[in-house]
Coordinates of C-alpha atoms and ligand atoms in Angstrom, one line a residue:
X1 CA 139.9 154.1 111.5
X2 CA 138.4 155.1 108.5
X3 CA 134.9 153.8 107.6
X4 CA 133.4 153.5 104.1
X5 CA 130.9 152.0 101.5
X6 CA 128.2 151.2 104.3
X7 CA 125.8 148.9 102.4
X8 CA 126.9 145.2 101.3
X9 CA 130.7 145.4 101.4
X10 CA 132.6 146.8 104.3
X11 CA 132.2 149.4 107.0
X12 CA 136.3 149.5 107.6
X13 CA 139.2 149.3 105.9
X14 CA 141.6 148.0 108.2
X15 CA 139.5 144.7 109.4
X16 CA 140.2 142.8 112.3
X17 CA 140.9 139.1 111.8
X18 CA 139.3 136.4 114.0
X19 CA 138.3 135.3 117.4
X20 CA 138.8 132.2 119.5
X21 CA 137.1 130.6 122.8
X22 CA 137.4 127.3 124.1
X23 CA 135.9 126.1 127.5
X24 CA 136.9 122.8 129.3
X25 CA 135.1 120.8 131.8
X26 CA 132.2 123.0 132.3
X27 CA 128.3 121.8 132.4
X28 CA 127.9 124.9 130.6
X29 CA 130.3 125.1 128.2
X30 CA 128.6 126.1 125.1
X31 CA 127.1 128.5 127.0
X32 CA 130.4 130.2 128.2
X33 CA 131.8 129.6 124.5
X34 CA 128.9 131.8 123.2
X35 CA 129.5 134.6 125.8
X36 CA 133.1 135.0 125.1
X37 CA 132.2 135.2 121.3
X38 CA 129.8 137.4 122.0
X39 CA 132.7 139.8 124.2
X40 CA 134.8 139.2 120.7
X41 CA 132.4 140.1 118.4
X42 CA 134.5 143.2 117.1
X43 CA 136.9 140.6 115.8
X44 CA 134.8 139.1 112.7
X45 CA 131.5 139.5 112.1
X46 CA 131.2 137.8 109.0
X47 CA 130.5 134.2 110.6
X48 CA 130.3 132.6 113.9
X49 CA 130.2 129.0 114.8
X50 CA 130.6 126.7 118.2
X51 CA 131.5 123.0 118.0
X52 CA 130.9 120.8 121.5
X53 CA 131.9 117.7 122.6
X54 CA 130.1 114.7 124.0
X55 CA 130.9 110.8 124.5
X56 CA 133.4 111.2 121.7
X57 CA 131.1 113.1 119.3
X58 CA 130.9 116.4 118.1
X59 CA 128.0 118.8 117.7
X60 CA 128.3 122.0 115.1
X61 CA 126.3 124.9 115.4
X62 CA 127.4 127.8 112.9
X63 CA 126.2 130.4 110.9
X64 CA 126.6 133.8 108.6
X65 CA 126.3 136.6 110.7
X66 CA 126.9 138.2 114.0
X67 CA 126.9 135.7 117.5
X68 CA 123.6 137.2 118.5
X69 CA 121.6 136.3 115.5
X70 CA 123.7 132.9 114.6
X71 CA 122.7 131.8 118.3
X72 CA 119.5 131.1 119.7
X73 CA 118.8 129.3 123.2
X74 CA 117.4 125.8 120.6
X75 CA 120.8 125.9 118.3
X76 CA 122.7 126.6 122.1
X77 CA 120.5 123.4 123.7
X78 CA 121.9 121.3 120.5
X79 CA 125.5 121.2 121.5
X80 CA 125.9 119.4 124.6
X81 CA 128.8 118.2 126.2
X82 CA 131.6 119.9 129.1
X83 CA 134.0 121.0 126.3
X84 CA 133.4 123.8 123.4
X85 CA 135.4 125.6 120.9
X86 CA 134.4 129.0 119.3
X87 CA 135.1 130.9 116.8
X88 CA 134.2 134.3 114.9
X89 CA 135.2 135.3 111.7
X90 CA 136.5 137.7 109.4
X91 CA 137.6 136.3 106.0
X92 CA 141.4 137.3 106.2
X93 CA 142.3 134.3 103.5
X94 CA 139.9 132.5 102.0
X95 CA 136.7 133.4 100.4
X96 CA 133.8 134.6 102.4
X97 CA 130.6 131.9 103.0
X98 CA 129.6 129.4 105.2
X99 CA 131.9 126.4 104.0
X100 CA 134.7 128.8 105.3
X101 CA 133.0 129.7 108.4
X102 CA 135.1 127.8 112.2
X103 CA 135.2 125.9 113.7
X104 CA 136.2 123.1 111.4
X105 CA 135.2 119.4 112.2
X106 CA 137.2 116.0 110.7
X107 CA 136.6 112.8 111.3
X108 CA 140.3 111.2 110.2
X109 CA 142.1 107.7 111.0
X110 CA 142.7 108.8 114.8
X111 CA 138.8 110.0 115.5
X112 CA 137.8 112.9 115.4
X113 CA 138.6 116.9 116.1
X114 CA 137.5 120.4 115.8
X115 CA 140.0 123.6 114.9
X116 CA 139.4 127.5 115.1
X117 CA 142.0 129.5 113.6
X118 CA 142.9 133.1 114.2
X119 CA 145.9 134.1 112.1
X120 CA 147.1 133.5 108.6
X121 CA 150.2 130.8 107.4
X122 CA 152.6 132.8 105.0
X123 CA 153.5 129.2 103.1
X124 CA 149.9 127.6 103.1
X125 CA 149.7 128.2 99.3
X126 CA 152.6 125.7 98.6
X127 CA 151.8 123.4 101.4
X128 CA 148.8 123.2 100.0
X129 CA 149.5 122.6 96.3
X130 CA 152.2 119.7 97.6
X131 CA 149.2 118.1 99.4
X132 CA 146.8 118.8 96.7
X133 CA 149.7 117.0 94.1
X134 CA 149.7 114.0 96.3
X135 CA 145.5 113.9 96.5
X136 CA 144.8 115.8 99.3
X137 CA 141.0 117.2 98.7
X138 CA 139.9 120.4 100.0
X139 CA 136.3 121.4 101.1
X140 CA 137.4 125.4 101.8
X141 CA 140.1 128.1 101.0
X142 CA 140.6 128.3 104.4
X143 CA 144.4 128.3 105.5
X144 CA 143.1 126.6 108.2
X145 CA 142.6 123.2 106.8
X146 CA 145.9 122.7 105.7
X147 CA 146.8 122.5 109.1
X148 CA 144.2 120.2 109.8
X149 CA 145.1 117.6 106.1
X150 CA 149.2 118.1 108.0
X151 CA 147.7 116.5 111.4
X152 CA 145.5 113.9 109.3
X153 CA 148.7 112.8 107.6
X154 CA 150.9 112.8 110.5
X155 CA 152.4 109.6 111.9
X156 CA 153.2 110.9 115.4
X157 CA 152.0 109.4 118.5
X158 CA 149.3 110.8 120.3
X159 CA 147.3 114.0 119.2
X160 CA 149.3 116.8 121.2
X161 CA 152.2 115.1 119.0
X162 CA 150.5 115.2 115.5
X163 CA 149.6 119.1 116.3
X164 CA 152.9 119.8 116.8
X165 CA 154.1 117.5 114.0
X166 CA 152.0 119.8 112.0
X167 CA 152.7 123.1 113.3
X168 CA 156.7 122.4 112.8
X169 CA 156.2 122.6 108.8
X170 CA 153.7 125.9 109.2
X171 CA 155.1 129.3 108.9
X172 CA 152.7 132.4 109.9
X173 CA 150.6 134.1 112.7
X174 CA 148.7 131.4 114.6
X175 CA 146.5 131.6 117.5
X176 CA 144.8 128.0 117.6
X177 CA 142.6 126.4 119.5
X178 CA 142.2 122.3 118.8
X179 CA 139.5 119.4 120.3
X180 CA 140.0 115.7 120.2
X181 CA 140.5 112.9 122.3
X182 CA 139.0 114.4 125.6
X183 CA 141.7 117.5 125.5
X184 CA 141.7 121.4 124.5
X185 CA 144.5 122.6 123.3
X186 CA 146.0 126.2 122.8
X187 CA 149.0 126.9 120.6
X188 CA 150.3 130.4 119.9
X189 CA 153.1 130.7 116.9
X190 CA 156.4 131.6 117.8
X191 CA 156.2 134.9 117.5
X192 CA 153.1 135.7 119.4
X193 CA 151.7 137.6 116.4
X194 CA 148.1 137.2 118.2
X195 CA 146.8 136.8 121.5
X196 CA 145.6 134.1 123.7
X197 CA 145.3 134.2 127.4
X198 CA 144.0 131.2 129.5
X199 CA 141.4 131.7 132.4
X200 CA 139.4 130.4 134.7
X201 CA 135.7 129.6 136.0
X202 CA 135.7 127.5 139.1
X203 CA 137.4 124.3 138.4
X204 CA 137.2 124.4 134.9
X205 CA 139.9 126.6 132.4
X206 CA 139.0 128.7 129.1
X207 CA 141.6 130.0 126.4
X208 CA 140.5 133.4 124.6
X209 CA 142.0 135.8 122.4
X210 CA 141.7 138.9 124.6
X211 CA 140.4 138.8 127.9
X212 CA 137.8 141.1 127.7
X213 CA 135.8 137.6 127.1
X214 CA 137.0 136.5 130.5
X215 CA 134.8 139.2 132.3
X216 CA 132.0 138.4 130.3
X217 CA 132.4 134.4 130.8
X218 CA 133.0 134.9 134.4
X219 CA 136.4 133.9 134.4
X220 CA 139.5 135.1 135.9
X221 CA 142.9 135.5 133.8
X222 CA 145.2 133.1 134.9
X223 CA 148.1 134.2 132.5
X224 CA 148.6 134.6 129.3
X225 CA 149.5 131.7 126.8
X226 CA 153.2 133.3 125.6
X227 CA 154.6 132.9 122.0
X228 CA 155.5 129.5 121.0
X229 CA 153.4 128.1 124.0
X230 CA 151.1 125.3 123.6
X231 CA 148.8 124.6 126.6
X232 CA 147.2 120.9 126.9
X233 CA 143.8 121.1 128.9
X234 CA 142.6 117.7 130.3
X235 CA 142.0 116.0 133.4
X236 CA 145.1 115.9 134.2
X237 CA 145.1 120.2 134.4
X238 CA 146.8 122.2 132.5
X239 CA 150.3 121.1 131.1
X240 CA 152.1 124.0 129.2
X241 CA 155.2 122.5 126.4
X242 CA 157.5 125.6 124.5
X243 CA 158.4 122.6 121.1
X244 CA 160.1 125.0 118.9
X245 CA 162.9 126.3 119.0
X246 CA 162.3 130.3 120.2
X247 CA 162.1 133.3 118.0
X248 CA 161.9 137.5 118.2
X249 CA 158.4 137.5 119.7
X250 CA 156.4 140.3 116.7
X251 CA 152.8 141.2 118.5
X252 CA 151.2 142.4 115.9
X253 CA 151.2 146.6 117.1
X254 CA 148.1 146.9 115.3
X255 CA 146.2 144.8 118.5
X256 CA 147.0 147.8 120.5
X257 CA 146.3 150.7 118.0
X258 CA 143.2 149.2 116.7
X259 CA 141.4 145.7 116.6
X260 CA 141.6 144.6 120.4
X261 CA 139.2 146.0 122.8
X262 CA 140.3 149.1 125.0
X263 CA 139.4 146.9 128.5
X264 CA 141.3 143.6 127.4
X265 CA 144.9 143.6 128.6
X266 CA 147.6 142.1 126.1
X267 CA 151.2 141.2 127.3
X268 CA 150.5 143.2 130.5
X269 CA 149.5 146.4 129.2
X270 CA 146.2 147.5 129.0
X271 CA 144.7 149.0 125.2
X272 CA 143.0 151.7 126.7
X273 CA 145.9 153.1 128.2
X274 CA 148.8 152.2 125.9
X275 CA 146.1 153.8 123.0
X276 CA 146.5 157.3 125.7
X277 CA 150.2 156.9 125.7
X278 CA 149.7 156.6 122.3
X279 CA 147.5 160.0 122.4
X280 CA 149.9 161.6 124.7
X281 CA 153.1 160.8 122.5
X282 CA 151.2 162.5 119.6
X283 CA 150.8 165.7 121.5
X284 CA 154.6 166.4 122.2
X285 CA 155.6 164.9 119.3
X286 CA 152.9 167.5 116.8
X287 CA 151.5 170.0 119.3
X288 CA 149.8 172.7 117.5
X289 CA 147.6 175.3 118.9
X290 CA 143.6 174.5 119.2
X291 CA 140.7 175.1 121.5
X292 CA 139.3 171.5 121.0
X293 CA 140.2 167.9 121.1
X294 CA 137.8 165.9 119.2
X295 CA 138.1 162.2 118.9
X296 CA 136.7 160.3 115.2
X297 CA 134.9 157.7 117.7
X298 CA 135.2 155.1 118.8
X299 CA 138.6 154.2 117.6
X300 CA 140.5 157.3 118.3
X301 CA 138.6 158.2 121.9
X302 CA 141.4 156.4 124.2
X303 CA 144.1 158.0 121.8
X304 CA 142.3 162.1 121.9
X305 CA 141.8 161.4 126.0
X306 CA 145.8 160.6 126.4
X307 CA 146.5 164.2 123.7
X308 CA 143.8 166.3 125.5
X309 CA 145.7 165.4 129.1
X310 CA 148.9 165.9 127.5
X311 CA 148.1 168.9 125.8
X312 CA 146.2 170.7 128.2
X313 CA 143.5 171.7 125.8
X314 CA 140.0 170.3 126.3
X315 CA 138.5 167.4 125.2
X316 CA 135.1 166.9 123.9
X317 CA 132.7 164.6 121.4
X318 CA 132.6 166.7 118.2
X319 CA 131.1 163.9 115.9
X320 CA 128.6 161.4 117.3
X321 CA 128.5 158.3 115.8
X322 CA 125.6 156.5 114.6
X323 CA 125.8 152.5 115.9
X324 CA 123.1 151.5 114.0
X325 CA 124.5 151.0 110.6
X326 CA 124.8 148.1 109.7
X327 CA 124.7 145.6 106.4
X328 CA 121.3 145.6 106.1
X329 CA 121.2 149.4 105.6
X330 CA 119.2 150.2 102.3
X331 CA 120.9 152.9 100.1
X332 CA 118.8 155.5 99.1
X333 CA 117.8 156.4 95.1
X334 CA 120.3 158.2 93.1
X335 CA 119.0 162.0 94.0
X336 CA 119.8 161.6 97.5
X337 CA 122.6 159.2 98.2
X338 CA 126.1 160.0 98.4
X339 CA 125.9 161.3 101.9
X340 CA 128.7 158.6 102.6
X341 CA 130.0 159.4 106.1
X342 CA 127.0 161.3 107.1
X343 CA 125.6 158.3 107.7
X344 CA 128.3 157.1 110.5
X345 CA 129.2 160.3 111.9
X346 CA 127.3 163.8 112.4
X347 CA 129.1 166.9 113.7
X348 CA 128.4 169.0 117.1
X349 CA 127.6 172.0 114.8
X350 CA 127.2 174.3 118.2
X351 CA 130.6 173.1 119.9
X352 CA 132.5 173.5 116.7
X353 CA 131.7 176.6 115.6
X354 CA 134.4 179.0 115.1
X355 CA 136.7 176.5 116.9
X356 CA 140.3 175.2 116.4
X357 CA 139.8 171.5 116.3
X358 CA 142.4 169.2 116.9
X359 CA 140.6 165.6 115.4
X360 CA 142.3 162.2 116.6
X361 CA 141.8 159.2 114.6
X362 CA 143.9 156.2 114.9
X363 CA 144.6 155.6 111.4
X364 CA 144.8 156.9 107.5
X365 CA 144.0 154.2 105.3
X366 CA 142.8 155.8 102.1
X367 CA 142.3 159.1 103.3
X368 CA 138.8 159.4 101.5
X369 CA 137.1 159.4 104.8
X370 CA 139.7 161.6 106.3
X371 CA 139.0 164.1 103.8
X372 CA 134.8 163.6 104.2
X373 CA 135.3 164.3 108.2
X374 CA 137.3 167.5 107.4
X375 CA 134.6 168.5 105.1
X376 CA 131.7 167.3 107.7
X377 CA 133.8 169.7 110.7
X378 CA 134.1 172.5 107.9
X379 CA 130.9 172.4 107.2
X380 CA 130.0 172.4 110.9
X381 CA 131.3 176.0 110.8
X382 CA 135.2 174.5 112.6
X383 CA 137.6 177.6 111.9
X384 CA 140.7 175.3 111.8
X385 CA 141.4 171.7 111.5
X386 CA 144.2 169.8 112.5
X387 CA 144.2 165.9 111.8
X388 CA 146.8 164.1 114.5
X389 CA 146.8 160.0 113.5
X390 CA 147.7 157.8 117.0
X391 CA 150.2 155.6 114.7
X392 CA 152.5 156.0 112.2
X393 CA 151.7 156.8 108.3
X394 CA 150.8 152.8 106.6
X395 CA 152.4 152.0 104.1
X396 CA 152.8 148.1 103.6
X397 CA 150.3 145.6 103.7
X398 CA 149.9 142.7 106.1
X399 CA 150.4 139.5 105.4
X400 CA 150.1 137.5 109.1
X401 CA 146.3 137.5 109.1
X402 CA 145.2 140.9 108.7
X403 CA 143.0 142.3 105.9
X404 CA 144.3 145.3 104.1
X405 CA 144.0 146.8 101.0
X406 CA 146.7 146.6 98.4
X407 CA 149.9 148.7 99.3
X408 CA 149.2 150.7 96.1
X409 CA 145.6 151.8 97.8
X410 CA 147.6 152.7 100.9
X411 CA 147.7 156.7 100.5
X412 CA 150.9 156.8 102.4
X413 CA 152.5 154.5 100.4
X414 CA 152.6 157.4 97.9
X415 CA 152.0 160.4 99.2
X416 CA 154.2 162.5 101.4
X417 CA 152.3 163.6 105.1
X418 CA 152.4 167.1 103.6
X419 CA 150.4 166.0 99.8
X420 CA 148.4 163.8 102.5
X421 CA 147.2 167.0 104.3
X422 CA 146.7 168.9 101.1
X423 CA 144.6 166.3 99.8
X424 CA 142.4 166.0 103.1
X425 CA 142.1 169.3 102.4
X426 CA 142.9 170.0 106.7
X427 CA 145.0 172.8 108.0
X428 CA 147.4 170.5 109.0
X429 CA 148.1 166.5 109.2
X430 CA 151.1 164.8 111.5
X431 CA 151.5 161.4 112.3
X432 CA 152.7 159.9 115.8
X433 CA 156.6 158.4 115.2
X434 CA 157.7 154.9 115.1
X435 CA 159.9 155.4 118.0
X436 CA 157.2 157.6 119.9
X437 CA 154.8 154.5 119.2
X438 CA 157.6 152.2 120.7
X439 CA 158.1 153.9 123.8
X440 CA 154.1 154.1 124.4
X441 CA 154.2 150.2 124.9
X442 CA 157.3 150.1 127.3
X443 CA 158.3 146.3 127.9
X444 CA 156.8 145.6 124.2
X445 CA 159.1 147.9 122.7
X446 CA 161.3 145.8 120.9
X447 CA 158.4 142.8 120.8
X448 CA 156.2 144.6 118.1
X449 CA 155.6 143.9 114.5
X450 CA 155.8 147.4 113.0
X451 CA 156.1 145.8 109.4
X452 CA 152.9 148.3 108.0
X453 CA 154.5 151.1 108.8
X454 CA 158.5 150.4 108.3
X455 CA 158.0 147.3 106.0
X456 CA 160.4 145.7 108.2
X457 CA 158.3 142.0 107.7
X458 CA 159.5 139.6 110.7
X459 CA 158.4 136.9 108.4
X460 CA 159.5 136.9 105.0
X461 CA 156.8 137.1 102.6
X462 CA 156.6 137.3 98.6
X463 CA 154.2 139.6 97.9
X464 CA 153.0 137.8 94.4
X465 CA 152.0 134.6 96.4
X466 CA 149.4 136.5 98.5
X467 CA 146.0 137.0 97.1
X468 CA 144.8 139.8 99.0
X469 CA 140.8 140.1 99.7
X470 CA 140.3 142.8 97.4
X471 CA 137.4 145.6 98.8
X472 CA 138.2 148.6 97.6
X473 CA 138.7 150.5 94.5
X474 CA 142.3 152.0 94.2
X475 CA 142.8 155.8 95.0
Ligands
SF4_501 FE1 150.1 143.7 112.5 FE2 150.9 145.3 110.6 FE3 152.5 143.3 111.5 FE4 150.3 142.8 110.1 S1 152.1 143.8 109.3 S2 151.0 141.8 112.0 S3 148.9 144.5 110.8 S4 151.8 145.2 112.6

């Protein structure tokens, strides 16, 4: 994955979208809530807030910012209560401050609720304008209070019935979590865009959007919540209800290639080892002859272990990455900045030299960084350079909760593989296949949104109705 403008903006250009925990019927529960976050932290770092519940009341604690520093053990003591929900963000729609930050808290006609949202609605624009005509008010951009002014309004019995009242006049990616009326409740949309599994800790249950937060919680996976599930978690247990009609399920492929964390498991499969299939597809697909397998770490290491076994050639670390960039990072004066990548990732200069390097990365976004690594190895004193990308070439943009730049910032979008390579400036560039990426995820094979790579959106969209976060200058 490609990593650029360190400073104020962004460190990636492919950003992950949001994560969710919610704990029921524990002593302990924002406790738990705050681990899992913590476990999800790679999915937003912009913002991360816990609500709890007591006696019918509700306790926010949220903040700009990573878990660790949003949380201390005072803000954890002032949300009481045996029932949390989490959230942490990154600003897929919406703008980017603390009025937008989750969970979201309403007090409305029935009492009271909190929401987190992972995903993004492909129709919240005109849902929102017809509730804005008929004088709906909105405190955030968030497409998740729409979904929260459609419940308010709803004249169905019963909360589980309002959400699902709500949810039948939504269209999108949806992986929500809901509190109210002494229930947590877990709905995934239709077509399982995101995840969501359920575990458990003792007697009590948690839902989180990838079960690497279950280890760290303590928890056990008990299953999975499936597309078009919603899971009611009260007193009376857990009660699952399928409302909608079904659809294609459309896991977003992008989970396995990139955003989740290699030890969560998602539909069955593990990341780390579909990202090696991924690796080892790439090798008999675009084998080339090398004395090195290098990974652009982390993202590509999974993918460069699967095309080093595959391959037969070794594997090694060829560019160490520095973790200790982060927003605060002061650019230096004009004389000595521009060192761009430098600053993320620094060569093996005595493992490369005079080597054939084979460098796995999981994705080309703009290329500019592609191009800055090849330069970086070059300048290392690598003889030959061969860039081998664990998915297929990008070429559309995402639209189901995803940030990514404009299709006309997508290189591949415009550029053949071969003007691609020349402009890298790499001895050679190859892509893994749609169909060799379907067959690394077996059972999932015909269950995967592809739409960034074949444009084929499962959802129909209209591109002029989506304001895409703009964070990057075009090509
Ligand atoms: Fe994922 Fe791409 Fe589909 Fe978006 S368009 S859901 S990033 S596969």
């Amino acid at each position: 994955m490609e990593m650029e403008k360190i400073g104020e903006k962004t460190a990636r250009e492919w950003r992950e979208q949001c994560g969710i925990v919610g704990v029921y019927n524990h002593p302990e529960a924002a406790n738990l809530v705050y681990l899992g976050l913590f476990a999800l932290q790679h999915r937003g770092q912009e913002s991360a807030g816990i609500v709890s519940s007591e006696d019918g009341k509700m306790y926010t604690e949220k903040g700009m910012g990573k878990v660790a520093d949003v949380f201390s053990r005072a803000r954890l003591e002032q949300l009481p209560g045996r029932m949390a929900i989490g959230h942490v963000r990154y600003s897929t729609a919406g703008e980017s401050s603390l009025a937008e930050s989750q969970p979201i808290v309403v007090k409305y006609a029935h009492g009271i609720m909190g929401i987190a949202h992972n995903g993004n609605l492909v129709n919240a624009e005109q849902i929102r304008n017809r509730l804005v005509d008929d004088g709906s008010i909105f405190q955030s951009t968030t497409d998740s209070e729409v979904i929260v002014h459609l419940i308010a309004r709803s004249k169905a019995e019963g909360f589980p019935r309002r959400i699902i009242d709500s949810l039948s006049k939504i269209e999108g990616a949806y992986s929500l979590l809901f509190m109210a009326e002494g229930h947590i409740i877990g709905f995934r949309d239709p077509r399982g865009f995101h995840p969501l599994a359920l575990g458990k800790i003792g007697e009590s249950h948690c839902l989180v959007s990838e079960t690497c937060a279950l280890d760290l919680m303590g928890a056990t996976l008990v299953r999975e919540i499936e597309p078009g599930e919603m899971v009611i978690i009260s007193d009376a247990g857990v009660r699952s209800f399928k409302p909608f009609p079904p659809e294609k399920t459309s896991f977003c492929i992008f989970e396995y290639i990139y955003f989740a964390r290699p030890d969560s498991t998602i539909h069955g499969l593990n990341v780390h080892m579909v990202r090696k299939e991924f690796g080892r597809h790439l090798a008999r697909e675009t084998g080339v002859d090398a004395d090195l397998v290098i990974p652009v770490p982390d993202s590509g290491t999974s993918a460069a272990l699967g095309y080093a076994e595959e391959s037969g050639i070794p594997y090694d670390v060829g560019l160490i990455r520095n973790r200790y960039v982060g927003r605060t990072f002061i650019e230096p004066k004009q004389s000595i900045r521009h060192f761009g990548v430098k600053l993320k990732l620094n060569p093996v200069k005595e493992l490369l030299k005079g080597k054939r390097v084979i460098v796995i990365d999981d994705s080309i976004v703009r290329a500019t960084t592609s191009k800055k690594i090849v330069s970086l190895l070059r300048s290392a004193g690598a003889k030959e350079i061969h860039m081998r990308i664990s998915s297929p070439p990008t070429c559309f943009s995402c639209y189901y909760g995803i940030d990514t730049p404009t299709r006309q910032e997508l290189i591949a979008s415009s550029h053949t593989v071969e003007q691609i390579g020349r402009f890298i400036e790499a001895d050679s560039v190859a892509y893994l296949s749609v169909e060799g990426m379907k067959e690394s995820v077996g059972h999932m094979k015909e269950k995967i949104c592809c739409a960034c790579f074949t444009g084929d959106y499962p959802l129909p969209v209209q591109e002029e109705q989506f304001v895409q976060l703009r964070l990057f200058e075009p090509i």
